[in-house]
CSV table of C-alpha atoms and ligand atoms in Angstrom, one decimal:
chain,number,residue,atom,x,y,z
A,1,MET,CA,14.3,23.8,30.9
A,2,GLU,CA,11.5,27.0,31.4
A,3,SER,CA,10.7,26.7,35.5
A,4,SER,CA,8.3,25.5,35.7
A,5,GLU,CA,8.4,23.0,33.8
A,6,ARG,CA,11.2,22.1,36.1
A,7,SER,CA,9.2,22.2,39.1
A,8,SER,CA,6.3,19.7,38.0
A,9,SER,CA,6.6,16.1,39.6
A,10,VAL,CA,6.6,13.6,36.2
A,11,PRO,CA,9.8,15.2,33.2
A,12,THR,CA,7.5,16.5,30.2
A,13,GLN,CA,9.1,13.5,28.1
A,14,ALA,CA,7.2,11.6,29.9
A,15,LEU,CA,4.6,13.1,29.3
A,16,ASN,CA,5.5,12.9,25.8
A,17,PRO,CA,1.8,11.9,23.8
A,18,PHE,CA,3.6,11.2,20.0
A,19,MET,CA,3.7,7.4,19.6
A,20,PRO,CA,5.6,6.5,15.7
A,21,GLY,CA,5.2,2.6,15.2
A,22,ALA,CA,4.0,0.5,13.1
A,23,GLY,CA,0.4,-0.3,14.7
A,24,ILE,CA,0.7,1.8,17.7
A,25,ARG,CA,-2.6,3.6,18.5
A,26,PRO,CA,-1.5,8.1,17.4
A,27,PRO,CA,-2.5,10.3,20.6
A,28,GLU,CA,-5.3,11.4,18.3
A,29,LEU,CA,-7.1,9.7,15.1
A,30,VAL,CA,-7.1,12.3,12.3
A,31,GLY,CA,-8.5,12.6,8.7
A,32,ARG,CA,-10.9,9.7,9.0
A,33,GLU,CA,-14.2,11.4,9.7
A,34,ARG,CA,-14.7,9.4,6.5
A,35,ASP,CA,-14.1,5.5,7.4
A,36,LEU,CA,-15.5,6.3,11.0
A,37,GLU,CA,-18.9,7.2,9.2
A,38,ALA,CA,-19.0,4.6,6.4
A,39,ILE,CA,-18.6,1.6,9.2
A,40,ASP,CA,-21.1,3.4,11.6
A,41,ARG,CA,-23.6,3.1,8.5
A,42,MET,CA,-22.6,-0.6,7.5
A,43,VAL,CA,-23.3,-1.2,11.3
A,44,ALA,CA,-26.2,0.8,10.5
A,45,ARG,CA,-27.8,-1.4,7.7
A,46,THR,CA,-26.3,-4.6,9.6
A,47,LYS,CA,-29.0,-4.3,12.6
A,48,LEU,CA,-31.3,-3.2,9.3
A,49,GLN,CA,-30.6,-6.6,7.3
A,50,LEU,CA,-29.4,-4.2,4.6
A,51,MET,CA,-26.6,-4.9,2.4
A,52,ASN,CA,-23.5,-3.4,2.7
A,53,GLN,CA,-19.9,-3.9,-0.1
A,54,GLY,CA,-16.6,-5.3,1.7
A,55,ILE,CA,-14.0,-2.3,1.8
A,56,ILE,CA,-10.4,-2.7,0.8
A,57,TYR,CA,-7.8,0.1,2.1
A,58,SER,CA,-5.7,0.8,0.2
A,59,GLY,CA,-2.0,2.8,0.5
A,60,LEU,CA,2.1,3.5,1.7
A,61,ARG,CA,3.6,2.1,4.4
A,62,GLY,CA,3.4,3.7,7.5
A,63,VAL,CA,-0.2,6.1,5.9
A,64,GLY,CA,-2.0,4.5,9.2
A,65,LYS,CA,-3.6,1.2,8.4
A,66,THR,CA,-3.1,-1.4,10.6
A,67,VAL,CA,-4.2,1.7,13.5
A,68,LEU,CA,-7.1,2.7,10.6
A,69,LEU,CA,-8.7,-1.3,10.9
A,70,LEU,CA,-8.1,-1.5,15.0
A,71,SER,CA,-10.7,2.0,15.2
A,72,LEU,CA,-13.2,0.4,12.1
A,73,GLN,CA,-13.4,-3.3,14.8
A,74,GLU,CA,-13.5,-1.2,17.4
A,75,ILE,CA,-16.4,0.7,16.3
A,76,ALA,CA,-18.1,-2.4,15.2
A,77,ASN,CA,-17.3,-4.1,18.1
A,78,SER,CA,-19.3,-0.8,20.2
A,79,LYS,CA,-21.9,-1.4,17.9
A,80,GLY,CA,-22.9,-5.0,18.7
A,81,MET,CA,-21.0,-6.4,15.6
A,82,ALA,CA,-19.0,-10.0,15.9
A,83,THR,CA,-16.0,-9.0,14.9
A,84,ALA,CA,-12.2,-10.4,13.7
A,85,ARG,CA,-8.9,-9.8,12.7
A,86,ILE,CA,-5.9,-11.8,11.6
A,87,GLU,CA,-2.9,-10.6,9.8
A,88,ALA,CA,-1.9,-12.0,6.3
A,89,GLU,CA,1.1,-14.0,6.1
A,90,GLY,CA,1.6,-15.5,2.9
A,91,ASP,CA,1.8,-19.1,3.4
A,92,PRO,CA,-1.3,-20.6,3.3
A,93,ARG,CA,-1.7,-23.5,6.2
A,94,ALA,CA,-0.9,-20.4,8.1
A,95,ASP,CA,-3.7,-18.6,7.5
A,96,TYR,CA,-6.3,-20.5,7.1
A,97,ASP,CA,-4.9,-21.6,11.3
A,98,LYS,CA,-5.0,-17.9,11.8
A,99,LEU,CA,-8.2,-17.7,10.7
A,100,PHE,CA,-10.2,-20.0,11.6
A,101,ARG,CA,-8.5,-19.8,15.3
A,102,GLU,CA,-10.2,-15.7,15.3
A,103,ILE,CA,-12.6,-17.0,14.3
A,104,GLY,CA,-13.2,-19.6,16.2
A,105,LEU,CA,-13.1,-17.0,20.1
A,106,LEU,CA,-15.3,-15.0,17.3
A,107,ALA,CA,-18.2,-18.3,17.6
A,108,ALA,CA,-17.3,-18.8,21.2
A,109,ARG,CA,-17.3,-15.3,21.8
A,110,LEU,CA,-21.7,-16.0,20.9
A,111,GLN,CA,-22.0,-17.9,23.5
A,112,SER,CA,-24.3,-20.0,21.9
A,113,SER,CA,-24.7,-23.2,21.7
A,114,THR,CA,-26.4,-24.3,19.8
A,115,LEU,CA,-24.2,-22.5,17.4
A,116,GLN,CA,-20.9,-24.5,18.4
A,117,ASP,CA,-22.7,-27.8,18.0
A,118,LYS,CA,-23.6,-26.7,14.9
A,119,LEU,CA,-20.1,-25.6,13.9
A,120,SER,CA,-19.0,-28.4,15.1
A,121,ASN,CA,-21.1,-31.1,13.1
A,122,VAL,CA,-20.2,-28.7,10.7
A,123,ILE,CA,-16.6,-29.3,11.2
A,124,SER,CA,-16.1,-33.5,11.0
A,125,ASN,CA,-18.8,-33.0,7.6
A,126,ALA,CA,-16.6,-30.6,6.1
A,127,GLU,CA,-13.9,-33.0,6.4
A,128,SER,CA,-16.0,-36.1,4.6
A,129,VAL,CA,-18.0,-34.1,2.2
A,130,SER,CA,-14.8,-32.5,0.4
A,131,LEU,CA,-12.9,-35.9,0.4
A,132,SER,CA,-16.1,-37.6,-1.9
A,133,ILE,CA,-16.8,-34.3,-4.0
A,134,MET,CA,-12.4,-35.2,-3.9
A,135,GLY,CA,-13.6,-38.6,-5.3
A,136,ILE,CA,-11.0,-40.6,-3.3
A,137,GLY,CA,-12.9,-41.7,-0.2
A,138,GLY,CA,-11.9,-41.8,3.5
A,139,SER,CA,-8.9,-44.0,3.9
A,140,VAL,CA,-6.6,-42.2,0.7
A,141,THR,CA,-3.6,-40.2,1.8
A,142,VAL,CA,-4.1,-36.7,1.5
A,143,SER,CA,-2.3,-34.8,-0.3
A,144,ASP,CA,-1.7,-31.1,0.4
A,145,SER,CA,-3.2,-29.6,-2.5
A,146,ASP,CA,-6.7,-31.6,-0.7
A,147,GLU,CA,-6.0,-29.8,2.3
A,148,LEU,CA,-6.5,-26.9,1.2
A,149,ARG,CA,-9.5,-27.5,-0.2
A,150,THR,CA,-10.8,-29.0,2.9
A,151,SER,CA,-10.2,-26.0,5.1
A,152,SER,CA,-11.3,-23.8,2.3
A,153,LEU,CA,-15.1,-25.7,2.3
A,154,ARG,CA,-15.0,-26.1,6.0
A,155,LEU,CA,-13.8,-21.5,6.4
A,156,GLU,CA,-16.7,-21.1,4.1
A,157,LEU,CA,-19.7,-23.7,6.0
A,158,VAL,CA,-18.0,-22.2,9.9
A,159,ILE,CA,-18.8,-18.7,8.0
A,160,GLU,CA,-21.9,-19.2,7.1
A,161,SER,CA,-23.3,-21.2,10.2
A,162,ILE,CA,-21.1,-17.9,12.5
A,163,VAL,CA,-23.2,-15.9,9.7
A,164,GLN,CA,-27.1,-17.4,9.7
A,165,GLN,CA,-26.7,-16.8,13.0
A,166,LEU,CA,-25.8,-14.0,13.4
A,167,ARG,CA,-28.3,-12.5,11.0
A,168,ALA,CA,-31.8,-14.2,12.8
A,169,GLU,CA,-30.0,-11.4,15.3
A,170,ASN,CA,-29.6,-8.7,13.1
A,171,SER,CA,-26.0,-8.8,13.3
A,172,GLY,CA,-23.7,-9.2,10.8
A,173,MET,CA,-19.5,-11.0,10.8
A,174,TYR,CA,-16.6,-8.3,10.3
A,175,LEU,CA,-13.6,-9.7,9.6
A,176,PHE,CA,-10.5,-7.5,9.6
A,177,VAL,CA,-7.7,-8.8,7.7
A,178,ASP,CA,-4.2,-6.5,7.7
A,179,GLU,CA,-1.6,-7.3,5.9
A,180,LEU,CA,-3.9,-9.0,2.7
A,181,GLN,CA,-1.5,-7.9,-0.4
A,182,GLU,CA,0.2,-10.6,1.1
A,183,MET,CA,-2.2,-13.6,2.5
A,184,ASP,CA,-1.9,-16.6,0.0
A,185,LYS,CA,-3.9,-17.1,-2.8
A,186,GLU,CA,-5.8,-19.6,-1.3
A,187,PRO,CA,-7.0,-19.0,1.5
A,188,LEU,CA,-7.1,-15.4,0.0
A,189,GLY,CA,-9.6,-17.2,-2.9
A,190,THR,CA,-11.5,-18.6,-0.5
A,191,LEU,CA,-12.5,-15.6,1.6
A,192,ILE,CA,-13.9,-13.8,-1.7
A,193,ALA,CA,-14.9,-16.6,-3.2
A,194,ILE,CA,-17.6,-16.5,0.5
A,195,GLN,CA,-17.9,-12.7,0.2
A,196,HIS,CA,-19.6,-13.1,-2.7
A,197,ARG,CA,-21.4,-16.2,-2.4
A,198,MET,CA,-22.7,-14.0,1.3
A,199,GLY,CA,-24.1,-10.9,-0.7
A,200,GLN,CA,-25.7,-12.8,-2.8
A,201,GLU,CA,-27.9,-14.8,-0.4
A,202,ASN,CA,-27.9,-11.4,1.3
A,203,MET,CA,-25.7,-12.4,3.8
A,204,PRO,CA,-23.8,-10.4,6.2
A,205,PHE,CA,-20.3,-11.0,5.9
A,206,TYR,CA,-17.9,-8.3,5.4
A,207,LEU,CA,-14.2,-8.4,4.7
A,208,ILE,CA,-12.1,-5.0,5.4
A,209,GLY,CA,-9.2,-5.8,4.2
A,210,ALA,CA,-6.3,-2.9,4.2
A,211,GLY,CA,-2.9,-3.7,2.4
A,212,LEU,CA,0.2,-1.9,-0.1
A,213,PRO,CA,-0.8,0.2,-3.3
A,214,ASN,CA,-0.9,-3.5,-5.0
A,215,LEU,CA,-3.8,-5.1,-3.3
A,216,PRO,CA,-6.1,-3.9,-5.3
A,217,GLY,CA,-4.3,-5.7,-8.1
A,218,VAL,CA,-3.4,-9.1,-6.1
A,219,LEU,CA,-7.6,-9.5,-5.6
A,220,SER,CA,-9.1,-9.0,-9.5
A,221,ARG,CA,-5.6,-11.4,-10.5
A,222,THR,CA,-7.0,-13.8,-7.7
A,223,LYS,CA,-10.7,-13.3,-8.9
A,224,SER,CA,-11.5,-11.0,-11.8
A,225,TYR,CA,-14.7,-10.1,-9.8
A,226,ALA,CA,-13.5,-8.8,-6.6
A,227,GLU,CA,-13.2,-5.7,-8.9
A,228,ARG,CA,-16.8,-5.2,-8.2
A,229,LEU,CA,-16.9,-7.0,-4.8
A,230,PHE,CA,-15.7,-4.3,-3.0
A,231,ASP,CA,-15.9,-0.3,-2.3
A,232,TYR,CA,-12.1,-0.3,-3.1
A,233,ARG,CA,-10.2,2.7,-0.9
A,234,THR,CA,-6.3,4.5,-1.0
A,235,ILE,CA,-5.0,5.6,2.0
A,236,GLY,CA,-2.9,8.9,1.7
A,237,GLN,CA,-1.2,12.2,3.3
A,238,LEU,CA,-3.3,13.9,4.6
A,239,SER,CA,-4.5,17.5,3.5
A,240,GLU,CA,-2.8,20.4,5.7
A,241,GLU,CA,-5.5,20.8,8.1
A,242,ASP,CA,-5.9,17.4,9.2
A,243,THR,CA,-1.5,17.1,9.7
A,244,ALA,CA,-1.7,20.1,12.1
A,245,GLU,CA,-4.6,18.9,14.0
A,246,GLY,CA,-2.0,15.5,14.4
A,247,PHE,CA,0.4,17.7,15.8
A,248,GLN,CA,-2.1,20.6,17.9
A,249,LYS,CA,-4.9,18.5,19.7
A,250,PRO,CA,-2.5,16.1,21.5
A,251,ALA,CA,-0.2,19.0,22.2
A,252,GLN,CA,-3.3,20.9,24.2
A,253,ARG,CA,-4.2,18.2,25.6
A,254,GLY,CA,-1.0,17.4,27.2
A,255,THR,CA,-1.1,22.0,27.9
A,256,ARG,CA,1.5,22.6,25.5
A,257,PRO,CA,0.5,23.7,22.6
A,258,PHE,CA,3.0,24.3,19.4
A,259,SER,CA,3.4,28.3,18.5
A,260,ASP,CA,1.1,29.4,15.2
A,261,GLU,CA,5.3,29.1,13.0
A,262,ALA,CA,6.3,26.3,14.9
A,263,LEU,CA,3.2,24.2,13.4
A,264,LYS,CA,3.5,25.9,10.6
A,265,GLU,CA,7.1,24.0,10.6
A,266,LEU,CA,6.0,20.1,11.2
A,267,VAL,CA,3.0,20.2,8.9
A,268,HIS,CA,6.0,21.7,5.5
A,269,VAL,CA,8.1,18.8,7.1
A,270,SER,CA,5.3,16.1,7.4
A,271,HIS,CA,3.8,15.6,4.6
A,272,GLY,CA,0.7,15.3,6.3
A,273,TYR,CA,2.3,11.5,6.3
A,274,PRO,CA,0.5,10.1,9.4
A,275,TYR,CA,4.3,7.8,11.0
A,276,PHE,CA,6.3,11.5,10.0
A,277,ILE,CA,3.5,13.2,12.3
A,278,GLN,CA,4.2,10.8,15.2
A,279,ALA,CA,8.1,10.9,14.2
A,280,TYR,CA,8.1,15.0,14.3
A,281,GLY,CA,5.6,15.9,16.8
A,282,LYS,CA,7.1,12.9,19.3
A,283,ALA,CA,10.9,14.5,18.8
A,284,ALA,CA,9.8,18.5,18.9
A,285,TRP,CA,8.0,18.1,22.3
A,286,ASN,CA,11.5,16.5,23.6
A,287,VAL,CA,13.3,19.0,22.7
A,288,SER,CA,11.3,21.9,24.1
A,289,ASP,CA,11.9,23.5,26.6
A,290,SER,CA,9.3,26.3,25.6
A,291,ASN,CA,5.4,26.3,26.8
A,292,PRO,CA,3.5,27.2,23.6
A,293,ILE,CA,6.5,25.0,21.2
A,294,SER,CA,8.5,27.8,19.5
A,295,LEU,CA,9.8,27.4,16.3
A,296,ASP,CA,13.5,27.4,17.3
A,297,SER,CA,12.5,24.1,18.8
A,298,VAL,CA,10.8,22.6,16.4
A,299,LYS,CA,14.2,23.1,14.3
A,300,ARG,CA,16.0,21.9,16.2
A,301,SER,CA,14.1,19.2,16.9
A,302,GLU,CA,14.2,18.2,12.9
A,303,PRO,CA,17.5,16.1,12.8
A,304,ILE,CA,16.7,13.8,15.9
A,305,ALA,CA,13.7,13.1,13.8
A,306,ARG,CA,15.0,13.0,10.8
A,307,ALA,CA,17.3,10.5,12.0
A,308,GLU,CA,15.0,9.0,14.2
A,309,LEU,CA,13.0,8.3,10.5
A,310,ASP,CA,16.2,6.9,9.1
A,311,GLN,CA,16.2,4.4,11.9
A,312,GLY,CA,13.2,3.1,11.6
A,313,LEU,CA,11.7,3.5,9.2
A,314,TYR,CA,14.4,3.0,6.2
A,315,ALA,CA,17.8,2.0,6.4
A,316,SER,CA,15.7,-1.4,7.8
A,317,ARG,CA,13.9,-1.8,5.1
A,318,TRP,CA,17.4,-1.1,2.9
A,319,GLN,CA,19.1,-3.6,5.1
A,320,ARG,CA,16.3,-6.7,4.7
A,321,ALA,CA,17.1,-6.1,0.1
A,322,SER,CA,20.2,-8.4,-0.8
A,323,LEU,CA,23.0,-6.1,-2.8
A,324,MET,CA,21.9,-6.2,-6.5
A,325,GLY,CA,18.3,-4.9,-5.2
A,326,ARG,CA,20.0,-2.7,-3.2
A,327,GLU,CA,21.9,-0.9,-6.4
A,328,TYR,CA,18.7,-1.4,-8.0
A,329,MET,CA,16.8,1.1,-5.7
A,330,ALA,CA,19.7,3.2,-5.6
A,331,ALA,CA,18.9,3.4,-9.7
A,332,MET,CA,15.5,4.0,-8.4
A,333,ALA,CA,16.1,6.8,-6.5
A,334,ARG,CA,18.6,7.9,-9.6
A,335,VAL,CA,16.4,7.7,-12.0
A,336,SER,CA,12.7,9.6,-9.9
A,337,GLY,CA,13.6,10.4,-6.5
A,338,ASP,CA,10.3,9.0,-4.3
A,339,VAL,CA,7.3,9.1,-8.4
A,340,PRO,CA,6.7,6.1,-9.5
A,341,CYS,CA,9.2,5.6,-12.2
A,342,SER,CA,9.6,3.0,-15.8
A,343,SER,CA,11.3,0.3,-15.2
A,344,SER,CA,13.2,0.7,-18.6
A,345,ASP,CA,15.0,3.4,-17.6
A,346,ILE,CA,15.6,1.9,-14.2
A,347,ALA,CA,17.7,-0.2,-16.3
A,348,GLU,CA,19.5,1.6,-18.6
A,349,ASP,CA,21.1,3.3,-15.9
A,350,MET,CA,22.0,-0.1,-14.4
A,351,GLY,CA,23.3,-0.7,-17.9
A,352,LYS,CA,21.1,-3.8,-18.4
A,353,THR,CA,17.6,-4.9,-20.5
A,354,PRO,CA,15.6,-4.7,-18.8
A,355,LYS,CA,15.3,-8.9,-19.0
A,356,GLU,CA,18.0,-8.1,-16.3
A,357,THR,CA,17.0,-6.7,-13.7
A,358,SER,CA,13.3,-8.3,-13.7
A,359,ALA,CA,14.4,-11.2,-11.4
A,360,VAL,CA,15.8,-8.7,-9.1
A,361,ARG,CA,13.2,-6.3,-9.4
A,362,ASP,CA,10.4,-9.2,-8.5
A,363,ALA,CA,12.9,-10.0,-5.2
A,364,LEU,CA,11.6,-6.3,-4.0
A,365,ILE,CA,8.3,-6.5,-5.2
A,366,HIS,CA,7.7,-9.9,-3.1
A,367,LEU,CA,9.8,-8.7,0.0
A,368,GLY,CA,7.3,-5.1,0.0
A,369,LEU,CA,10.0,-2.9,-0.9
A,370,ILE,CA,8.6,-1.7,-4.0
A,371,TYR,CA,4.8,-2.2,-5.4
A,372,SER,CA,4.1,-1.8,-9.4
A,373,PRO,CA,1.3,1.3,-9.8
A,374,GLU,CA,1.2,0.8,-12.8
A,375,ARG,CA,2.6,-2.2,-15.8
A,376,GLY,CA,5.8,-1.8,-16.4
A,377,LYS,CA,6.1,1.4,-14.0
A,378,VAL,CA,7.6,0.7,-9.6
A,379,ALA,CA,8.0,2.9,-6.6
A,380,PHE,CA,8.3,2.7,-3.9
A,381,THR,CA,6.6,1.3,-1.1
A,382,VAL,CA,8.0,3.8,2.1
A,383,PRO,CA,7.0,7.8,1.1
A,384,GLY,CA,10.8,9.3,1.5
A,385,MET,CA,12.6,5.8,0.8
A,386,GLY,CA,14.3,7.5,-2.8
A,387,GLU,CA,15.4,10.7,-0.3
A,388,PHE,CA,16.4,8.8,2.4
A,389,ILE,CA,19.1,6.9,-0.6
A,390,THR,CA,20.4,9.8,-2.3
A,391,ARG,CA,21.2,11.2,1.0
A,392,ALA,CA,22.9,8.1,2.8
A,393,THR,CA,23.8,5.8,-0.2
A,394,PRO,CA,27.0,6.7,-1.3
A,395,PRO,CA,27.1,5.6,-5.8
A,396,THR,CA,28.0,2.2,-4.8
A,397,GLY,CA,24.9,2.1,-2.5
A,398,GLN,CA,26.9,0.6,0.1
A,399,ALA,CA,25.3,2.9,2.9
A,400,TYR,CA,23.9,0.7,6.0
A,401,ASP,CA,26.0,-2.1,5.2
A,402,GLN,CA,27.5,-3.0,8.7
A,403,THR,CA,25.3,-5.2,9.5
A,404,ARG,CA,25.3,-7.2,6.6
B,1,LIG,N1,-4.8,9.0,10.9
B,1,LIG,C1,-3.5,9.2,11.7
B,1,LIG,N2,-4.0,9.6,12.2
B,1,LIG,C2,-2.4,10.0,13.2
B,1,LIG,N3,-1.1,9.3,13.6
B,1,LIG,C3,-1.7,8.8,12.3
B,1,LIG,C4,-2.7,8.5,12.2
B,1,LIG,N4,-2.8,7.0,11.3
B,1,LIG,C5,-1.1,6.4,11.4
B,1,LIG,N5,-1.3,7.6,12.6
B,1,LIG,C6,0.2,6.5,12.8
B,1,LIG,O1,1.6,6.7,11.6
B,1,LIG,C7,1.9,5.7,12.0
B,1,LIG,C8,1.6,4.4,11.5
B,1,LIG,O2,0.4,3.8,11.3
B,1,LIG,P1,0.3,2.1,11.0
B,1,LIG,O3,1.6,0.9,11.4
B,1,LIG,O4,-1.1,2.1,11.2
B,1,LIG,O5,0.4,2.6,9.8
B,1,LIG,P2,0.2,1.8,8.1
B,1,LIG,O6,0.3,2.1,6.8
B,1,LIG,O7,-0.3,0.2,9.0
B,1,LIG,O8,1.8,1.3,8.2
B,1,LIG,P3,2.3,-1.1,7.2
B,1,LIG,O9,2.1,-0.3,5.5
B,1,LIG,O10,4.0,-0.1,7.4
B,1,LIG,O11,2.3,-1.4,8.1
B,1,LIG,C9,2.0,5.3,13.8
B,1,LIG,O12,2.4,5.5,14.5
B,1,LIG,C10,0.2,5.8,14.3
B,1,LIG,O13,0.2,5.9,15.9
B,2,LIG,MG1,0.6,-1.7,8.8
């Protein structure tokens, strides 16, 4: 360690600004200026009672969807919009519960007694209205699907009441939903329908969702008009310039920048993936014994970063798959590495027919490990998963099997 660092009272590692992890705010949110400007514009228009579209972000694992939603919510909040955020679960009751809880808190924060009265009326009315719509009266046993219909109606009425009040105050409701592709189709259909109706009625309700690359397809399968309802944006790899900034700005603030060669190497190995920026940045900072951080330190830190990525990003996902699922993913890696490949080529590689492999493919899609970028094709949801499998698994697909 250098003498200047040894003399410092705080250990250098404790000052490490880089933080790989799911949903952990980066020290510098790079490459998202356009999205931050878009939310600024939306808020400005909402204040003028002009309409906007909801936004749908889609991208692979670790590209920064969650932290982007967090930043957008923070901006909307700080500019006087009423916001709520949930992470979808995939169970209709759990999804509705989360929606009611967070939207209930949003309403409570508005501190309006007229709104509270209106909401309690709306909620009790929703039960009886939905029962009479079903034509069964209050005393008949209510089935699961009736209960979901009641929740759907109640959600619509609650949102409508809140948004009416917000509009009168030149504000609006911004609902952020992470992992939206996971949401059960019943609450998802309800949310899309609400977005549709609110738009027609010039009411400021905006769904801002994020999820895996299959999200746009999930939405249009749920309601075909969803295609025209939202502003669809993909988030992926960052430009070289933004990637360099993602490394250098936090390091400079920590008064230990990267040398030009070190930075070039980091930009190269991280491929512009936000999660990789944090993982490689963290390892390089910890290994370095020089200021500025040298190319040599970066080179020495790379195996450490890769091991952390293997453990944190890849191995846990690999272990989530069944043995058949692992064989399928190993075949994907063999056939085309990290680029999308055709399901029939994978089946052929496994010595099976496409029909014989469709159940395992669907199970992997359900687990969120792979997705279908277009009909008849599959791809990994985690960048670099194919490379990991090729590197870490013997041909039998048994690697990282210790936990089973
Ligand atoms: N724009 C960015 N600049 C720098 N680092 C970022 C950026 N966006 C995200 N990160 C970092 O990348 C990592 C992953 O971010 P995040 O959890 O938001 O990704 P995600 O797309 O939601 O992933 P998942 O699909 O697994 O939920 C975090 O450590 C975060 O700090
Ligand atoms: Mg996320």
